[in-house]
Amino acid sequence: MTDRIPTPSRRGVLRTAFVSGAAMAVPLSGAWSGIARAVGARSRIGELGDQSAVRTLTVGDVRLTYVVDAAMELDPTGFLPAVPASYWKEHPEALAPSGRIAASAGGVLVERGGRRLLIDVGLGSNVLSPSLGVSRGGALLRTLGALRVPPQSIDTVAFTHLHTDHTGLGFRAGRDGEMHKAFPSADYLVARAEWDPFWNREVQVGAPSWDGFMVPMSRVLRRFDDSDEIWPGVTTLITPGHSPGHTTYIISAGGGRRILVFGDAFHTPAQIEHPEWPSGPDTDIAGVLKARTTILGLLDASRTYGFAFHFGDQAFGRLAQTRDGNPRWRPVPARALLPTPIRLP
């Protein structure tokens, strides 16, 4: 049952870090089918400094596919001011040729037992604030079309958090001028701890469009709490810090295997090795550090995989250790079904 939504207050305590605006999308051509056969013939590990391909990984009885919507490049200084410049000099592979951080955006399609869950819906027509980087989005529905996944076949849409690069394709304008669900058969889910502060306008960092997302979302959403099972075998772990109710999804895959979709708790593998380095848009740094400690503890368990939205072309991975005993991201091979659907000019 949809919860009742309280009347919003007019408080705004934080500066908006993302802005809405028109963004150009690269069309998906019919040539993709041939490219897909060539690209998808093998599993491999992509480059950290590149935009993500549309990759899929099967773990146990669950198939996950990164449905790429947008290409983003984050400014190392503007988005990650805590990371020392020396780190990037010592790790040039972590940067795109532009000198920025490659960070795709999109949704994670989870398939099991004939059902489909989509976690997050990309950037859409939103754009990053120039102080944070550059972006180009809007390919999500075309990517799904190329994968032959009709929007109406998705039964659940769940959000890790309510920033514009994760909510962009939630709603579309209909012929009647009203905003309608882009996935008409789906339940739309978000954490109660995430929704309430954004709805009350207590948080503006990264907030999506009021009329384009928040108001239509208020009419259809279902809110959940920590440790709720929101889809068969998928439970919630509220990991606040980046945003008030930021959510990690724990997907059980049978045989003791599991996958953690950890949203924006980490924006780059550098933060796996150095969890003390926050991101610029984080609203609660102490909360981020606590969330990362929890997530790293879970990722350290056997038979556990992680999914990272913004780790270049290395979205799927596991936790490993450096020679010094520090955690690090170890990408795992994931089959490329399609090349990246969108690139920056």
XYZ file of C-alpha atoms in Angstrom:
345
model
C 0.000 0.000 0.000
C 1.267 3.476 -0.831
C 2.142 5.511 2.235
C 0.535 8.841 2.793
C 2.865 11.726 1.992
C 3.130 14.660 4.410
C 2.884 18.257 3.225
C 6.391 19.553 2.420
C 8.029 22.362 4.341
C 9.987 25.123 2.615
C 13.265 24.504 4.377
C 16.388 24.126 2.278
C 19.634 23.707 4.137
C 22.090 22.566 1.498
C 23.208 23.869 -1.880
C 21.997 22.032 -4.979
C 24.887 20.035 -6.408
C 23.173 18.750 -9.535
C 21.065 20.754 -11.963
C 18.448 19.732 -14.505
C 18.778 20.549 -18.154
C 18.738 19.216 -21.680
C 21.285 16.548 -22.531
C 22.031 14.983 -25.888
C 21.784 11.228 -26.217
C 23.611 9.134 -28.783
C 21.028 7.087 -30.717
C 21.346 3.325 -30.719
C 21.623 2.152 -34.296
C 20.661 -1.116 -35.942
C 24.368 -1.829 -36.318
C 24.378 -2.660 -32.618
C 23.130 -6.184 -33.234
C 26.248 -7.134 -35.153
C 28.521 -5.289 -32.734
C 26.810 -7.011 -29.826
C 27.573 -10.459 -31.204
C 31.240 -9.572 -31.513
C 31.480 -7.793 -28.181
C 29.450 -10.378 -26.279
C 31.416 -13.333 -27.513
C 33.653 -13.268 -24.465
C 33.801 -12.049 -20.902
C 36.560 -9.658 -20.048
C 37.483 -6.886 -17.691
C 37.121 -3.376 -19.067
C 39.231 -0.327 -18.388
C 38.713 1.777 -15.289
C 39.228 4.939 -17.324
C 36.496 4.108 -19.861
C 32.717 4.377 -19.884
C 30.998 1.106 -19.058
C 29.821 -1.318 -21.685
C 26.427 -2.949 -21.175
C 27.687 -5.925 -19.183
C 26.000 -8.887 -17.557
C 27.028 -11.259 -14.779
C 25.220 -14.376 -13.576
C 25.709 -15.364 -9.945
C 23.844 -18.479 -8.842
C 20.233 -18.136 -9.940
C 20.405 -14.363 -10.509
C 21.400 -12.475 -13.614
C 22.464 -8.837 -13.307
C 22.866 -6.500 -16.279
C 24.195 -2.966 -16.181
C 21.738 -1.046 -18.364
C 23.844 2.011 -19.163
C 22.032 5.329 -19.584
C 24.713 8.018 -19.371
C 28.348 8.894 -19.727
C 29.775 11.083 -16.991
C 33.254 12.312 -16.227
C 33.796 13.587 -12.705
C 36.204 16.411 -11.958
C 38.850 15.013 -9.571
C 39.089 18.275 -7.646
C 35.454 19.345 -7.715
C 33.888 15.945 -7.038
C 36.614 14.307 -4.935
C 38.406 17.158 -3.147
C 39.632 14.835 -0.377
C 41.694 12.717 -2.773
C 45.237 14.114 -2.958
C 46.483 15.116 -6.401
C 49.423 12.767 -5.914
C 47.069 9.782 -6.021
C 45.953 10.562 -9.567
C 49.553 11.096 -10.691
C 50.460 7.679 -9.304
C 47.362 6.013 -10.797
C 46.858 7.395 -14.323
C 44.808 4.286 -15.183
C 42.090 5.619 -12.872
C 41.452 8.592 -15.167
C 39.939 9.013 -18.604
C 42.115 10.557 -21.339
C 40.489 13.893 -20.445
C 42.052 13.749 -16.973
C 38.631 13.285 -15.375
C 37.096 10.182 -13.767
C 34.987 7.979 -16.056
C 31.689 7.312 -14.296
C 28.787 5.806 -16.210
C 25.234 5.965 -14.870
C 22.254 3.706 -15.440
C 20.219 0.972 -13.831
C 20.927 -2.570 -12.674
C 18.507 -5.080 -14.153
C 18.037 -8.048 -11.790
C 16.372 -11.119 -13.322
C 15.251 -14.276 -11.580
C 12.355 -16.661 -11.927
C 10.738 -14.767 -14.765
C 10.681 -11.504 -12.805
C 12.581 -8.268 -13.370
C 13.748 -5.674 -10.860
C 15.465 -2.457 -11.944
C 17.647 -0.689 -9.373
C 17.975 3.017 -10.299
C 17.145 4.595 -13.651
C 20.107 6.729 -14.710
C 20.668 10.410 -15.461
C 18.128 10.992 -18.221
C 17.990 14.594 -19.418
C 19.657 15.905 -16.256
C 23.225 17.184 -16.323
C 25.946 17.430 -13.725
C 26.771 20.780 -12.235
C 29.837 22.095 -14.142
C 31.776 22.229 -10.878
C 31.396 18.452 -10.549
C 32.052 17.303 -14.099
C 30.479 16.747 -17.494
C 27.687 14.391 -18.527
C 25.476 13.169 -21.343
C 22.506 10.895 -20.693
C 19.185 9.616 -21.907
C 19.978 6.172 -23.369
C 18.311 3.941 -20.761
C 15.096 3.069 -22.608
C 16.953 2.572 -25.888
C 19.430 0.322 -24.136
C 16.577 -1.752 -22.738
C 15.094 -1.888 -26.236
C 18.369 -3.166 -27.653
C 18.314 -5.841 -24.930
C 14.702 -6.668 -25.876
C 13.436 -5.803 -22.409
C 10.088 -3.967 -22.676
C 9.557 -1.338 -19.943
C 6.247 -2.972 -18.997
C 8.061 -6.252 -18.238
C 9.785 -4.709 -15.202
C 7.684 -5.318 -12.094
C 9.719 -3.315 -9.553
C 11.869 -0.178 -9.645
C 13.924 0.453 -6.496
C 16.123 3.474 -5.827
C 19.414 3.488 -3.964
C 18.916 7.223 -3.399
C 17.241 10.251 -4.918
C 20.047 12.024 -6.751
C 19.462 13.048 -10.349
C 21.930 10.563 -11.853
C 19.903 7.717 -10.312
C 16.342 8.980 -10.878
C 16.491 10.533 -14.361
C 14.251 8.129 -16.312
C 11.712 7.502 -13.563
C 8.881 9.405 -15.235
C 8.004 10.603 -18.730
C 5.574 13.233 -19.935
C 2.453 11.760 -21.509
C 0.251 13.144 -24.234
C -1.978 14.549 -21.516
C 0.897 16.689 -20.254
C 1.120 14.730 -17.010
C 4.155 12.797 -15.768
C 3.701 9.026 -15.874
C 5.852 6.102 -14.765
C 8.404 5.141 -17.399
C 7.878 1.566 -16.233
C 4.096 1.369 -16.102
C 3.725 -2.044 -14.439
C 6.351 -1.483 -11.758
C 6.065 -0.698 -8.074
C 8.349 2.267 -7.261
C 10.253 1.820 -4.000
C 12.493 4.085 -1.912
C 13.654 4.126 1.701
C 11.470 6.054 4.109
C 14.636 7.644 5.552
C 15.528 8.871 2.046
C 12.139 10.070 0.906
C 11.022 12.100 3.900
C 13.924 14.628 4.017
C 13.813 15.194 0.251
C 10.028 15.561 0.280
C 10.237 18.040 3.153
C 12.929 19.930 1.213
C 15.407 19.571 4.027
C 18.032 18.304 1.561
C 18.752 19.876 -1.794
C 22.104 18.331 -2.698
C 21.466 16.303 -5.828
C 17.696 16.624 -5.502
C 15.672 15.623 -8.579
C 13.152 17.857 -10.295
C 10.215 18.682 -8.033
C 7.565 18.561 -10.749
C 9.341 16.031 -12.967
C 10.077 13.462 -10.284
C 9.142 14.268 -6.699
C 5.465 15.099 -7.215
C 4.688 12.146 -9.530
C 6.739 9.888 -7.270
C 4.674 10.999 -4.269
C 1.569 9.563 -5.961
C 2.936 6.068 -6.550
C 5.806 5.296 -4.196
C 6.054 2.581 -1.594
C 8.465 3.250 1.255
C 10.566 0.641 3.016
C 12.754 0.429 6.096
C 16.045 -1.266 6.949
C 16.202 -5.066 6.486
C 12.971 -5.220 4.478
C 12.703 -7.759 1.678
C 11.536 -5.638 -1.246
C 11.714 -8.339 -3.942
C 12.288 -12.099 -3.709
C 15.751 -12.550 -2.218
C 16.543 -8.811 -2.164
C 16.820 -7.089 1.210
C 17.602 -3.514 2.150
C 20.536 -2.183 4.119
C 20.160 1.513 4.913
C 23.629 3.063 4.579
C 23.144 6.815 5.134
C 25.840 9.386 4.585
C 25.955 10.142 0.900
C 22.275 10.979 1.338
C 19.941 10.619 4.337
C 18.513 7.203 3.483
C 20.987 5.911 0.924
C 20.298 2.201 0.468
C 22.471 -0.798 -0.336
C 20.608 -3.790 -1.765
C 21.751 -7.273 -0.764
C 20.789 -9.843 -3.382
C 20.844 -13.485 -2.298
C 21.820 -15.729 -5.201
C 21.636 -19.227 -3.715
C 24.384 -21.429 -2.332
C 25.502 -18.739 0.089
C 26.304 -16.344 -2.759
C 25.221 -12.733 -2.754
C 25.676 -9.438 -4.577
C 25.768 -5.989 -2.963
C 24.512 -3.083 -5.059
C 26.009 -0.274 -3.009
C 24.926 2.807 -4.928
C 27.104 5.846 -4.260
C 28.682 4.716 -1.005
C 31.830 4.639 -3.184
C 32.388 6.648 -6.372
C 35.808 5.280 -7.333
C 37.912 2.246 -6.362
C 40.322 4.668 -4.707
C 37.744 4.999 -1.917
C 37.760 1.238 -1.387
C 41.447 1.460 -0.513
C 40.956 4.773 1.295
C 37.458 4.825 2.801
C 38.442 7.962 4.689
C 38.229 9.937 1.421
C 34.638 11.264 1.106
C 32.989 12.614 -2.044
C 32.009 16.254 -2.507
C 28.219 15.653 -2.604
C 28.218 13.524 0.590
C 25.833 15.090 3.100
C 27.186 13.387 6.238
C 30.865 12.448 6.177
C 30.765 10.584 9.485
C 27.799 8.612 8.165
C 29.669 7.788 4.949
C 32.621 6.403 6.890
C 30.313 4.236 8.993
C 28.448 3.019 5.897
C 31.681 2.132 4.129
C 32.919 0.163 7.116
C 29.703 -1.854 7.092
C 29.774 -2.459 3.344
C 33.458 -3.417 3.286
C 32.811 -5.900 6.089
C 30.063 -7.538 4.024
C 32.094 -7.524 0.807
C 34.949 -9.243 2.627
C 32.842 -12.363 3.109
C 33.276 -15.329 0.797
C 31.024 -15.744 -2.240
C 30.173 -12.034 -2.162
C 30.218 -9.750 -5.186
C 29.688 -6.033 -5.492
C 28.204 -3.733 -8.103
C 29.413 -0.130 -8.439
C 27.563 2.294 -10.718
C 30.456 4.676 -11.307
C 33.592 2.483 -11.457
C 34.324 3.101 -15.140
C 34.071 -0.159 -17.104
C 34.723 -2.222 -13.974
C 31.278 -2.192 -12.376
C 31.290 -5.816 -11.181
C 33.905 -6.902 -8.681
C 34.925 -8.441 -5.394
C 36.992 -7.320 -2.453
C 40.673 -8.255 -2.357
C 43.657 -7.145 -0.310
C 46.703 -5.078 -1.210
C 50.171 -6.169 -0.157
C 49.781 -3.833 2.800
C 46.601 -5.607 3.856
C 44.272 -2.815 2.745
C 41.043 -3.606 0.877
C 40.956 -3.058 -2.866
C 38.455 -3.524 -5.685
C 39.162 -6.534 -7.862
C 37.003 -6.368 -11.004
C 35.632 -9.669 -12.263
C 34.995 -10.638 -15.901
C 31.488 -9.763 -17.036
C 30.121 -10.443 -20.494
C 29.719 -7.349 -22.678
C 26.361 -7.567 -24.420
C 26.666 -4.160 -26.090
C 29.282 -1.420 -26.295
C 28.749 1.694 -24.248
C 25.600 3.288 -25.701
C 26.595 6.886 -25.119
C 29.787 8.899 -25.073
C 30.790 12.442 -24.327
C 31.579 14.735 -27.264
